[in-house]
mmCIF file of C-alpha atoms and ligand atoms in Angstrom:
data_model
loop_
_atom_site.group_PDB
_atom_site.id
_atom_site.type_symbol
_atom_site.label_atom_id
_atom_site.label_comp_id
_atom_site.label_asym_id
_atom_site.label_seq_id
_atom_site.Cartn_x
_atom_site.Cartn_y
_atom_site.Cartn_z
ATOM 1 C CA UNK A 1238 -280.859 -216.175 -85.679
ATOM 2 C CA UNK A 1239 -279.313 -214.641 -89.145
ATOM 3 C CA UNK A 1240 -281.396 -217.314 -91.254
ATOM 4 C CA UNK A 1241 -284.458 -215.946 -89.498
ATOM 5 C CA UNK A 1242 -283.228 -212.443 -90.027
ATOM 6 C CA UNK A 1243 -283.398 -212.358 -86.061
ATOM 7 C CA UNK A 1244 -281.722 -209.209 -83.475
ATOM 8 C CA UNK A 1245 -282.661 -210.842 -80.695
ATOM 9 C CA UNK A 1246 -284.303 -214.364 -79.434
ATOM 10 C CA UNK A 1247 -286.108 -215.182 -76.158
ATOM 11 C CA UNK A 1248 -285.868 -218.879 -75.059
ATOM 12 C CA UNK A 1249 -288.178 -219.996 -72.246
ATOM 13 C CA UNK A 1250 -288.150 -223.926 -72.850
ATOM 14 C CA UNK A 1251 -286.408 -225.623 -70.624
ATOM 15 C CA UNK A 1252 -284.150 -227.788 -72.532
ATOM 16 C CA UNK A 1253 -283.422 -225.063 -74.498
ATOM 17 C CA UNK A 1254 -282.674 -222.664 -71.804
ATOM 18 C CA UNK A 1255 -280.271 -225.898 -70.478
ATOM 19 C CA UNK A 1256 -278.214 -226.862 -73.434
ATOM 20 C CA UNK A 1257 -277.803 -222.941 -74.471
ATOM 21 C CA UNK A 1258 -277.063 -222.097 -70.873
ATOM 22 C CA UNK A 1259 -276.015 -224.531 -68.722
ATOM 23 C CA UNK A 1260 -278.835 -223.101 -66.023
ATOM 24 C CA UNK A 1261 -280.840 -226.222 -64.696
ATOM 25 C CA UNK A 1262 -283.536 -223.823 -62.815
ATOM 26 C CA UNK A 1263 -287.342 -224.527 -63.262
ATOM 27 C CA UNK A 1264 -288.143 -220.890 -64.247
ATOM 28 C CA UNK A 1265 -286.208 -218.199 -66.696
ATOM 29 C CA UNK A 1266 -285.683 -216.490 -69.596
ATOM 30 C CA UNK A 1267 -282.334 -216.097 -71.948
ATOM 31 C CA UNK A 1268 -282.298 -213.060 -73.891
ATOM 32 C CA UNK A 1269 -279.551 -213.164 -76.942
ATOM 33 C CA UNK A 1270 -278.583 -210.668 -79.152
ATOM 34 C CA UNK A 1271 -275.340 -210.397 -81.162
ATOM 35 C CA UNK A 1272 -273.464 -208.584 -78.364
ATOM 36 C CA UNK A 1273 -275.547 -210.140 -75.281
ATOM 37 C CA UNK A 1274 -275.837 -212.706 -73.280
ATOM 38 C CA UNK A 1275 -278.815 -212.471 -70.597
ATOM 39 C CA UNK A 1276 -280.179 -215.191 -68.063
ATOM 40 C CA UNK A 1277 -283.439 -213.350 -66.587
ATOM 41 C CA UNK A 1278 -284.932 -215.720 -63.333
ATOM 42 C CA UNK A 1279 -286.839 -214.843 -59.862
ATOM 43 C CA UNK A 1280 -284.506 -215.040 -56.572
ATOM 44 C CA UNK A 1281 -285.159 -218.153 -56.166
ATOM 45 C CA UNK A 1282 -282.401 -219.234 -58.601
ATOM 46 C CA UNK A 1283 -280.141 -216.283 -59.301
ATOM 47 C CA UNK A 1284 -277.109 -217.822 -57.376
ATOM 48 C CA UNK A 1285 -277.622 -221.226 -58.846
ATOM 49 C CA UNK A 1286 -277.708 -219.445 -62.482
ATOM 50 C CA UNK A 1287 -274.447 -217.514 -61.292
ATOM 51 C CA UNK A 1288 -272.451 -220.467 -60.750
ATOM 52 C CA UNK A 1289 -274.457 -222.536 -63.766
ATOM 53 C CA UNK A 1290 -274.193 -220.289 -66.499
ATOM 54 C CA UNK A 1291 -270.513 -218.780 -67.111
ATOM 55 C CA UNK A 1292 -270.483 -216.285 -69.243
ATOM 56 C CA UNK A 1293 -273.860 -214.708 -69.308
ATOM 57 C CA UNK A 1294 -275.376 -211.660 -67.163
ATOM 58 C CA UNK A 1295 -277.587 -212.429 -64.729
ATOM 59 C CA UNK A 1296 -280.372 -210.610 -64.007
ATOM 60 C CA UNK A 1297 -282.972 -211.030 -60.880
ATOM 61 C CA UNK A 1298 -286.302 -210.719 -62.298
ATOM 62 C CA UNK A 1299 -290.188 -210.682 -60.684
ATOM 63 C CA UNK A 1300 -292.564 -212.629 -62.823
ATOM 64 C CA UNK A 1301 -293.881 -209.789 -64.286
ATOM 65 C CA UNK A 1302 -292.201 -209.043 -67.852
ATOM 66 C CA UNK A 1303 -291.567 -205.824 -67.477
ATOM 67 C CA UNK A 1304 -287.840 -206.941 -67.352
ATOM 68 C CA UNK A 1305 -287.931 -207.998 -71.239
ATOM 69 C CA UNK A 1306 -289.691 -204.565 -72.257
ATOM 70 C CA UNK A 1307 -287.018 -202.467 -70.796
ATOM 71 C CA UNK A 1308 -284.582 -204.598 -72.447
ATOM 72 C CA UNK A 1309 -286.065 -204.281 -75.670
ATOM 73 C CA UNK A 1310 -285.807 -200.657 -75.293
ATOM 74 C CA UNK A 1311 -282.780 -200.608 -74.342
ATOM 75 C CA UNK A 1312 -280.767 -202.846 -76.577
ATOM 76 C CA UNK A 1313 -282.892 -201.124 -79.588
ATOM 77 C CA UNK A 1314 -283.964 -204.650 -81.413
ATOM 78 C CA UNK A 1315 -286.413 -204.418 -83.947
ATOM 79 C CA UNK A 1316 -286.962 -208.382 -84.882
ATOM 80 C CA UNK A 1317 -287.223 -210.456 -81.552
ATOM 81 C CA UNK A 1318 -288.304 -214.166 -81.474
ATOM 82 C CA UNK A 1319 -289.873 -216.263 -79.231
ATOM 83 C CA UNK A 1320 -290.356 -220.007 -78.838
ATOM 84 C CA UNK A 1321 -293.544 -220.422 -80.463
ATOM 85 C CA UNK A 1322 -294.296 -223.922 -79.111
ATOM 86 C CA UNK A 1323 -293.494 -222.956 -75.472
ATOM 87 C CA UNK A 1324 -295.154 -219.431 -74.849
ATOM 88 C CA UNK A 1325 -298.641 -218.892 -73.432
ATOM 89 C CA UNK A 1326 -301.264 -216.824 -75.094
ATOM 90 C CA UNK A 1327 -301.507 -214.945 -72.360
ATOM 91 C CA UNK A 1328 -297.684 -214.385 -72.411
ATOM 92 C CA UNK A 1329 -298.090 -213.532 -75.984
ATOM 93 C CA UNK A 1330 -300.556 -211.074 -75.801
ATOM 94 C CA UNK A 1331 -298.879 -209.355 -73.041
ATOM 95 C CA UNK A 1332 -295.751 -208.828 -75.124
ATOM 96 C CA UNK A 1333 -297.802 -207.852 -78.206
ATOM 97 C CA UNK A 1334 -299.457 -205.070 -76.403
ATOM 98 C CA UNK A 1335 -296.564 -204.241 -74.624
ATOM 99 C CA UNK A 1336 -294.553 -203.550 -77.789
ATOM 100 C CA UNK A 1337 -297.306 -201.919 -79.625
ATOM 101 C CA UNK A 1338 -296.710 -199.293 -76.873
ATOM 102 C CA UNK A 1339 -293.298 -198.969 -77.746
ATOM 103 C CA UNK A 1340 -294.304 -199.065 -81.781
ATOM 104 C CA UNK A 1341 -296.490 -195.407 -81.401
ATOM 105 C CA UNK A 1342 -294.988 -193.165 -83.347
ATOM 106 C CA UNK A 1343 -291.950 -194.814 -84.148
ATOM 107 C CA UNK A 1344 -291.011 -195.488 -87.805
ATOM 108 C CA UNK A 1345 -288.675 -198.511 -87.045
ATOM 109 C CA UNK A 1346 -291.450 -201.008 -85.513
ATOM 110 C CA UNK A 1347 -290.786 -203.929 -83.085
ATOM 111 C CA UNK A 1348 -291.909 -207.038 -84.412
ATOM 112 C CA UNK A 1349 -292.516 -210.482 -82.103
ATOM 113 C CA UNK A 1350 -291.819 -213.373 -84.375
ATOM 114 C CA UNK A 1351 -292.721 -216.708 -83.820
ATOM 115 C CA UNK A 1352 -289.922 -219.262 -84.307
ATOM 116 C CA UNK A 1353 -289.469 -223.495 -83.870
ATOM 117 C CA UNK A 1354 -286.730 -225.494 -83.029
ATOM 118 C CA UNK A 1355 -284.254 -222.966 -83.576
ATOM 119 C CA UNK A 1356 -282.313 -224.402 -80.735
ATOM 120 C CA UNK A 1357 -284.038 -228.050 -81.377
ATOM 121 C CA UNK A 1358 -282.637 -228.470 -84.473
ATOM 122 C CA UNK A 1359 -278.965 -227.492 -82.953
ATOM 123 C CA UNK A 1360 -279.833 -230.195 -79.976
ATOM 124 C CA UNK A 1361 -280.190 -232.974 -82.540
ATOM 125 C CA UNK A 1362 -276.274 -233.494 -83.060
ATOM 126 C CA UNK A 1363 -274.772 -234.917 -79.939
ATOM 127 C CA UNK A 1364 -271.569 -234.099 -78.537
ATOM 128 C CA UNK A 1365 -269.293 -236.606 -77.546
ATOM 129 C CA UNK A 1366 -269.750 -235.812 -73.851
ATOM 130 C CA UNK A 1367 -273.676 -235.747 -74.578
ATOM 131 C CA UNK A 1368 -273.235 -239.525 -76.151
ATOM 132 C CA UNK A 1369 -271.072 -240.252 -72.878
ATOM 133 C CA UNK A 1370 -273.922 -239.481 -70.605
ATOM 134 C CA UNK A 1371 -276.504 -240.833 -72.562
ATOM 135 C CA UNK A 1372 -274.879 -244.271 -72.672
ATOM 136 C CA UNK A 1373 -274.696 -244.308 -69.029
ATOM 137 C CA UNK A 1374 -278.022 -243.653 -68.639
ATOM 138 C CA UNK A 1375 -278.893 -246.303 -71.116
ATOM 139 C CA UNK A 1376 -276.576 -248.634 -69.327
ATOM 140 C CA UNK A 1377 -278.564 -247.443 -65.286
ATOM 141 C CA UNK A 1378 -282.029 -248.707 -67.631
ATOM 142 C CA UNK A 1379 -280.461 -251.950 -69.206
ATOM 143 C CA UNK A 1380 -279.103 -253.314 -65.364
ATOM 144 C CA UNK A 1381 -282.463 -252.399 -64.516
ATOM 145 C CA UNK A 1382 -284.151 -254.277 -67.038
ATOM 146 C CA UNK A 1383 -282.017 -257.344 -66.678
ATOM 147 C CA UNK A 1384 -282.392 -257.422 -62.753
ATOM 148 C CA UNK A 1385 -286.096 -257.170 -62.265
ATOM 149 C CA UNK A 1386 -287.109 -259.414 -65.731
ATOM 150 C CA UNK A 1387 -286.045 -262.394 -64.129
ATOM 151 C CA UNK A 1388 -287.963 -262.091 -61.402
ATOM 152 C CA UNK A 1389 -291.032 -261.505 -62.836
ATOM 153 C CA UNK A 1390 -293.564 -264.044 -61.778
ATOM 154 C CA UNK A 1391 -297.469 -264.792 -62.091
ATOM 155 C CA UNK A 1392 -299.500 -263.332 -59.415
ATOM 156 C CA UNK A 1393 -297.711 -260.021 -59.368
ATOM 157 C CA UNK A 1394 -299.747 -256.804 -60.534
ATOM 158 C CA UNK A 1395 -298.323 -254.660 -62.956
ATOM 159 C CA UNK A 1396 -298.179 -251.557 -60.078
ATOM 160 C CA UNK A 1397 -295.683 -253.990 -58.061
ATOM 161 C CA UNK A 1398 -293.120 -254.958 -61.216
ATOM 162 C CA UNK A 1399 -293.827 -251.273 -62.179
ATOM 163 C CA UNK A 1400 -292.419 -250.265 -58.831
ATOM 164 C CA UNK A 1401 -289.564 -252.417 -58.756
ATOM 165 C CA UNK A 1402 -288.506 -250.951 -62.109
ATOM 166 C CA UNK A 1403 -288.723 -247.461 -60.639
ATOM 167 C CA UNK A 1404 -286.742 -248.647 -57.437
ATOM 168 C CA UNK A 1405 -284.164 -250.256 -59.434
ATOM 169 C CA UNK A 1406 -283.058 -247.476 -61.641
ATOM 170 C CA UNK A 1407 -283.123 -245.209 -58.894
ATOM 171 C CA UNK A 1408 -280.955 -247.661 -56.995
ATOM 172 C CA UNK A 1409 -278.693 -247.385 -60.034
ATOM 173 C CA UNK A 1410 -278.501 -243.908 -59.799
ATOM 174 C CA UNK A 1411 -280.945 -243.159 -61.993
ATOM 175 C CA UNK A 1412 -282.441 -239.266 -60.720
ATOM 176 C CA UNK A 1413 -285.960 -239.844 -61.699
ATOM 177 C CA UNK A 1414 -288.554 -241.298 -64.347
ATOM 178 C CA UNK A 1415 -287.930 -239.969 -68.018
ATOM 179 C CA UNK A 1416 -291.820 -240.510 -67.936
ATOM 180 C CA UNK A 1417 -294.326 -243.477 -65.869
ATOM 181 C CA UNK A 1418 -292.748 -246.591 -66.153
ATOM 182 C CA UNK A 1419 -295.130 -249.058 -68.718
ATOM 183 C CA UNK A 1420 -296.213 -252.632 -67.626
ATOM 184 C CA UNK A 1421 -298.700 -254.324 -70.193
ATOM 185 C CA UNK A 1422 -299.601 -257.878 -69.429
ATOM 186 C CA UNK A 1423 -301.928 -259.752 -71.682
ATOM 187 C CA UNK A 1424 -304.522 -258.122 -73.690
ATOM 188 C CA UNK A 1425 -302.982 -255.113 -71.941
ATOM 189 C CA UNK A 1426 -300.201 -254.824 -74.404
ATOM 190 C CA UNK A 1427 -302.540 -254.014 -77.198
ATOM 191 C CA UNK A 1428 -302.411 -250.787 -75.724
ATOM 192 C CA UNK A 1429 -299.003 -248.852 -76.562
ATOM 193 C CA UNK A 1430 -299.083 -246.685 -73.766
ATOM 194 C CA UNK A 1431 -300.970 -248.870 -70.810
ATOM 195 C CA UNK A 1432 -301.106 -247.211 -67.612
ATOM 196 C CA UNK A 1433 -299.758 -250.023 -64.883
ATOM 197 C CA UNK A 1434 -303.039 -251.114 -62.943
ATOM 198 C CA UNK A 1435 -303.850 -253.845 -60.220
ATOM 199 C CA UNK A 1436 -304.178 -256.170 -63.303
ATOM 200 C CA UNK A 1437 -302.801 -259.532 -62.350
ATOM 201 C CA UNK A 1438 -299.728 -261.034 -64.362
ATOM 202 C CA UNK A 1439 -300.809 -264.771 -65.522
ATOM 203 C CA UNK A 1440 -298.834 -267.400 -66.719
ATOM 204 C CA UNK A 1441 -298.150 -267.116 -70.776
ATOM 205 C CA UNK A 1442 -299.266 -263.439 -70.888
ATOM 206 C CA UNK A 1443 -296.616 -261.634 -72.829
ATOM 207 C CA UNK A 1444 -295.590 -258.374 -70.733
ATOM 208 C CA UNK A 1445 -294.713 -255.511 -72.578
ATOM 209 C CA UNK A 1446 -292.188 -252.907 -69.841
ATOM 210 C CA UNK A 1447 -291.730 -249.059 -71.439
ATOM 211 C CA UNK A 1448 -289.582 -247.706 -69.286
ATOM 212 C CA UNK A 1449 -286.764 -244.667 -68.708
ATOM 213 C CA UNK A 1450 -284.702 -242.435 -66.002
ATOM 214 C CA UNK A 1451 -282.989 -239.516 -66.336
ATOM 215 C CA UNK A 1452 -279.112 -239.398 -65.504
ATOM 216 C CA UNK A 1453 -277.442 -235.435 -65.756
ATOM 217 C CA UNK A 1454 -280.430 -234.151 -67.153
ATOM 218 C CA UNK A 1455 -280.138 -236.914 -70.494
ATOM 219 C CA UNK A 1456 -283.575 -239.225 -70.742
ATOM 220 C CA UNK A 1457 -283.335 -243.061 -71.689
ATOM 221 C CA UNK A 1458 -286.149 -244.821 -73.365
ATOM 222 C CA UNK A 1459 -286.031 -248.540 -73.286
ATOM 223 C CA UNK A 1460 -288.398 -251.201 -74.101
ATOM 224 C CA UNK A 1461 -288.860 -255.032 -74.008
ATOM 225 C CA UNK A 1462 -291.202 -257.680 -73.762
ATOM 226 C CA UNK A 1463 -290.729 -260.856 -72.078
ATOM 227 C CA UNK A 1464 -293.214 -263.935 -71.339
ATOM 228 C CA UNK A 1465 -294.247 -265.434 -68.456
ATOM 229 C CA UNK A 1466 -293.374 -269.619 -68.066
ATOM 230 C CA UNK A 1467 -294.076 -270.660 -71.779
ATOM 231 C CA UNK A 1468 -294.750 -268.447 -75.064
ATOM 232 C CA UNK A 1469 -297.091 -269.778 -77.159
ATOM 233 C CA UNK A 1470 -296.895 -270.247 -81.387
ATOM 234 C CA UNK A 1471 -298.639 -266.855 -82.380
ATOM 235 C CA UNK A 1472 -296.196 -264.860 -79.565
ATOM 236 C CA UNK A 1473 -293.258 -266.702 -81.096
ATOM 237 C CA UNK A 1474 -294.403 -266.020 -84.844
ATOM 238 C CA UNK A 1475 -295.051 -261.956 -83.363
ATOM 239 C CA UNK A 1476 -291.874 -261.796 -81.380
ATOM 240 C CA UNK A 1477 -289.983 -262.959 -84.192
ATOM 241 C CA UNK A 1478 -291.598 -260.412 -86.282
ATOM 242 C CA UNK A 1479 -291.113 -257.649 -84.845
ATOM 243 C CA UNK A 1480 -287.128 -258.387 -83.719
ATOM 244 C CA UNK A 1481 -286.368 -259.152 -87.597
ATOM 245 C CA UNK A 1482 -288.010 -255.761 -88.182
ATOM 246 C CA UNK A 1483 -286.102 -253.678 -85.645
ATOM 247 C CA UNK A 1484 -282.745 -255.959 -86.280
ATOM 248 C CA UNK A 1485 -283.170 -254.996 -89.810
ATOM 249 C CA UNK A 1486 -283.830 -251.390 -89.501
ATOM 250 C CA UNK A 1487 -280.236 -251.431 -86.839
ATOM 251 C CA UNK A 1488 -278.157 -253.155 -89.565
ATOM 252 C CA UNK A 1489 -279.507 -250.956 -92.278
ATOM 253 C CA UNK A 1490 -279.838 -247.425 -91.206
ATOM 254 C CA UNK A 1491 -277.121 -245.203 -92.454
ATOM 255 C CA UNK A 1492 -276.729 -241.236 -92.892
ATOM 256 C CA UNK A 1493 -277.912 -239.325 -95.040
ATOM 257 C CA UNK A 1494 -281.281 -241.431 -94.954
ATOM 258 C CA UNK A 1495 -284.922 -239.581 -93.897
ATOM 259 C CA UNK A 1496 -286.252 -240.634 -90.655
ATOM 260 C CA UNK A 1497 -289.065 -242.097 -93.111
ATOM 261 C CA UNK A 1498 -286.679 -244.191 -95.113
ATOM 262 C CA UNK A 1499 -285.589 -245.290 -91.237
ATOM 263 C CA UNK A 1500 -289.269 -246.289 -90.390
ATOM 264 C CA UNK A 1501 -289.597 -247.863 -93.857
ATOM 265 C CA UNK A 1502 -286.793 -250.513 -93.135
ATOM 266 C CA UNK A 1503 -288.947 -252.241 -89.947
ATOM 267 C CA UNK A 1504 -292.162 -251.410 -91.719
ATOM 268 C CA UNK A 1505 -291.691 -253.001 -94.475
ATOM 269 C CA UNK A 1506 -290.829 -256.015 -92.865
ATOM 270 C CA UNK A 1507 -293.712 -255.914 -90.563
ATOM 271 C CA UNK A 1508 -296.376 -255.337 -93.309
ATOM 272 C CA UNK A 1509 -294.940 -258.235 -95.621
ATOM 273 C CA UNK A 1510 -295.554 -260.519 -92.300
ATOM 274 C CA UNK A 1511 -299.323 -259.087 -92.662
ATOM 275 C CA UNK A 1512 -299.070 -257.320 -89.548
ATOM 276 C CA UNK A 1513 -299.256 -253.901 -91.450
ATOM 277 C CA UNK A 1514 -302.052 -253.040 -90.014
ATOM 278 C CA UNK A 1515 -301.437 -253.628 -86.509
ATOM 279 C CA UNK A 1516 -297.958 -251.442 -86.644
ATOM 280 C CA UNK A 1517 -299.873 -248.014 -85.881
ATOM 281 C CA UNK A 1518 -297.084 -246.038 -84.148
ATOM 282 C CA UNK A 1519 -294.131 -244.560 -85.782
ATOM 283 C CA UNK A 1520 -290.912 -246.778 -85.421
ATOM 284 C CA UNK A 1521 -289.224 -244.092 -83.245
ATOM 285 C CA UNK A 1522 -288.197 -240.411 -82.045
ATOM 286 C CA UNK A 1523 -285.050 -238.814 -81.041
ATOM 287 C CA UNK A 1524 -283.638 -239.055 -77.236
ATOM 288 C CA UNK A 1525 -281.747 -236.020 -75.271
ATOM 289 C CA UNK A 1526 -282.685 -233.675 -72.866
ATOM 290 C CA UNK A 1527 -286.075 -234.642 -73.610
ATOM 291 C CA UNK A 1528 -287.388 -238.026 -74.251
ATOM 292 C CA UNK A 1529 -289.145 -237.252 -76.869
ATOM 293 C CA UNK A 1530 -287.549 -235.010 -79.210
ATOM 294 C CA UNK A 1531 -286.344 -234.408 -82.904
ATOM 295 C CA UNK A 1532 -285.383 -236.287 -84.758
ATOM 296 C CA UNK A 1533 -288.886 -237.757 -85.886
ATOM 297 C CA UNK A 1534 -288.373 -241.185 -87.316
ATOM 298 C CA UNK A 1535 -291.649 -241.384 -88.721
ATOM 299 C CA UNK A 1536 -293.639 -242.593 -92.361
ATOM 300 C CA UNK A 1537 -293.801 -238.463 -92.603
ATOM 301 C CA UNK A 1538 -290.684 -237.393 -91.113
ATOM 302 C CA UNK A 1539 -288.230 -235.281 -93.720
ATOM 303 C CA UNK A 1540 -285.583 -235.064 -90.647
ATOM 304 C CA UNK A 1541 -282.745 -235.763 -92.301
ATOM 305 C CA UNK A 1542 -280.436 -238.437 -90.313
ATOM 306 C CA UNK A 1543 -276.872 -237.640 -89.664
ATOM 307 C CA UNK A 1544 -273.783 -238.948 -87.187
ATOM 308 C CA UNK A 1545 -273.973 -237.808 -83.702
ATOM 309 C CA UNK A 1546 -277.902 -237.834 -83.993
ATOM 310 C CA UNK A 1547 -279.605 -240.460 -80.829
ATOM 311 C CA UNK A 1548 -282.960 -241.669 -81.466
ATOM 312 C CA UNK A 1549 -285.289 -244.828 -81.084
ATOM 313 C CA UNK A 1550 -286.457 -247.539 -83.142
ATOM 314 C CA UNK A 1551 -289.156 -249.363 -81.484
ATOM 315 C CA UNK A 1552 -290.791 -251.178 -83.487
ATOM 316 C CA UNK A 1553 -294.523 -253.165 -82.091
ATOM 317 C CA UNK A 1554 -297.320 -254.988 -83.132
ATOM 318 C CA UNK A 1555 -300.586 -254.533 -81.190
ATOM 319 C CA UNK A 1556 -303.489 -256.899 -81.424
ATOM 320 C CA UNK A 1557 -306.972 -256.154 -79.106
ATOM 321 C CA UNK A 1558 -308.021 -258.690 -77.335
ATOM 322 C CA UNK A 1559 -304.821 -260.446 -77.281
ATOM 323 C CA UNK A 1560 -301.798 -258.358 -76.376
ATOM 324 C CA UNK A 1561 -298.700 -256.556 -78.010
ATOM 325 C CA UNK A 1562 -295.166 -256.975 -78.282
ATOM 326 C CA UNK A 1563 -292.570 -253.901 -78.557
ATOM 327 C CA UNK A 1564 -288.864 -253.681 -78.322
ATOM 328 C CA UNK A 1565 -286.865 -250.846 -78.234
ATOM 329 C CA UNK A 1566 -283.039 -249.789 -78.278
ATOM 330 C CA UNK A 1567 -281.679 -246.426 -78.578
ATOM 331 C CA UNK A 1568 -279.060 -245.569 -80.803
ATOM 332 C CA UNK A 1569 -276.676 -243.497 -82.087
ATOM 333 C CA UNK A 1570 -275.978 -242.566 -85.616
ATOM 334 C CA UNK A 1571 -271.950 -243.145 -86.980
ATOM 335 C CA UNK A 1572 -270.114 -242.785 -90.061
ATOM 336 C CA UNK A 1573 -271.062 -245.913 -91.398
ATOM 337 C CA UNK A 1574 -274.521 -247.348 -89.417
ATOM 338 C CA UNK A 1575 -276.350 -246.918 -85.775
ATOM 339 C CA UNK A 1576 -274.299 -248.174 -82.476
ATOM 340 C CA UNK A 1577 -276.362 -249.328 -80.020
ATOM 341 C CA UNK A 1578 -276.820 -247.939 -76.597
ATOM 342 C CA UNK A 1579 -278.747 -250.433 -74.924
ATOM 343 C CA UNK A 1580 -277.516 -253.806 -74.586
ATOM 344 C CA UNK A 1581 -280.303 -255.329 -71.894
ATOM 345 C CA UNK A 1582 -281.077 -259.422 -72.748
ATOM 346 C CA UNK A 1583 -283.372 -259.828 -75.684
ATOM 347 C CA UNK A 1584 -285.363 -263.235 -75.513
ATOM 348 C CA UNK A 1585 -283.897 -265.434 -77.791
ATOM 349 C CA UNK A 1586 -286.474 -267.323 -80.415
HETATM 350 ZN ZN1 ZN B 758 -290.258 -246.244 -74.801
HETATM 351 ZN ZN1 ZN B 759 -289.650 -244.419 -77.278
#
């Protein structure tokens, strides 16, 4: 808040209202000044927010935001942020006009400023208790993984092995989906993000499973690709590909490197196979409270990599018509390299 010459910041997203807070409710507002500590939510969740959120003042609000006008007034900040990327127009507009009320005839004016990832960038270092959870989440999506792959058989749709992945992390304890669970079989896979269908699951299709819970509010992201009975020469020459690549980037990734020089160690290796081309997505993304978060480990991304940070790399090769392969770890960023924190079977080649 002093580098953005802040006196006070609103946070209405979510995760950000979570990790600052502790408060796990659907709807709020924290209000933070130097000297203040506010949690602002509707009766629905005041008690939950009492017992939640130690150490700030909770106050029972309607949905209207007269609430945050008052306190404006009251606390006498001039510079107030707001979460840029989460607020509505709407909501925007209401507090512009609102404090342009306030402004007439004052000297000292009330400025809204629009800020990003004040509280994203501070979410990008994990604790040690943050890295605990996450690598039991990561652990509730590897069992799951290894328990259902083997079962996989031709005939199945992708809805039913879909639904047995769901089942299976939630039997493991696993609260709900970090987002739809992926099954791509055959010329399916050429599509990143297939939605599971009533496509039926042949023998030698290579099936591409996307998949994640969420454990104490942390996401997992996990990814791998297996083949039905027999994998034929251009899988094996693909598979192989794309495991060097993302074996590669885990051995080589160290701190202190962008997340571009990251995605430059698998894409390298996937464009000197002549598979450049086919490579479209970035090779990953940071993993928290959110699934998708900072840091970006992208051909663009100037996020700086350092210990304690937990992100992707997922490398993939997509071809239409034929299918896609894609495996994925999470990991976590040491002193001296990544640690994995998904250990579910590879296929060996
Ligand atoms: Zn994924
Ligand atoms: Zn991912």
């Amino acid at each position: 808040m002093a580098r953005e010459g802040l006196d006070a910041l609103l946070i209405s997203t979510f995760e950000n209202r979570l990790y600052i807070s502790g408060f796990s409710g659907s709807a709020g507002f924290l209000f933070i000044t130097d000297s203040e500590l506010i949690l602002a939510t509707d009766s629905r969740y005041t008690e939950q927010a009492s017992i939640e959120s130690k150490g700030f003042t909770i106050k029972r609000v309607s949905s209207k935001l007269d609430w945050l006008i008052d306190l404006i007034k009251i606390t006498g900040v001039k510079r107030v942020g707001f979460e840029a990327d989460d607020i509505t127009v709407n909501m925007h507009h209401t507090l512009v006009s609102e404090t342009n009320k306030l402004n007439s005839g004052q000297s000292k004016k009330i400025e809204m400023v629009g800020t990003s990832n004040i509280v994203g960038d501070l979410r990008q270092i994990k604790t040690s208790d943050e890295i605990q959870i996450l690598k039991q989440v990561c652990s509730i999506t590897d069992q799951a993984m290894d328990t259902v792959t083997p079962s996989i058989v031709a005939g199945m749709t992708e809805q039913e092995v879909s639904w047995m992945l769901e089942q299976a992390m939630r039997n493991l304890g696993g609260e709900k989906m970090s987002f739809d669970v992926i099954v791509a079989a055959g010329a399916n896979a050429a599509l990143p993000h297939h939605r599971p269908d009533s496509s039926i699951i042949k023998s030698g299709d290579s099936v591409v499973i996307d998949m994640g819970c969420v454990y104490q509010n942390y996401c997992s992201d996990l990814t791998r690709t297996i083949v039905i009975d027999q994998p034929d020469d251009r899988f094996l020459q693909i598979y192989k590909t794309v495991l060097d690549a993302q074996i590669h980037a885990e051995a080589e990734a160290r701190p202190g490197m962008s997340g571009a020089d990251i995605d430059y160690l698998a894409r390298s290796i996937i464009s000197d196979a002549g598979f450049g081309d086919q490579f479209g997505h970035s090779l990953g993304h940071g993993v928290g409270l959110e699934v998708h978060e900072q840091p970006w480990i992208s051909a663009n991304s100037k996020n700086i990599i350092e210990p304690g940070m937990v992100f992707t790399i997922e490398p993939g090769i997509y071809i239409p018509g034929w299918g896609g392969v894609r495996i994925e770890d999470v990991v976590v960023m040491k002193e001296t390299g990544v640690e994995l924190l998904n250990k579910a079977k590879k296929m060996k080649i």
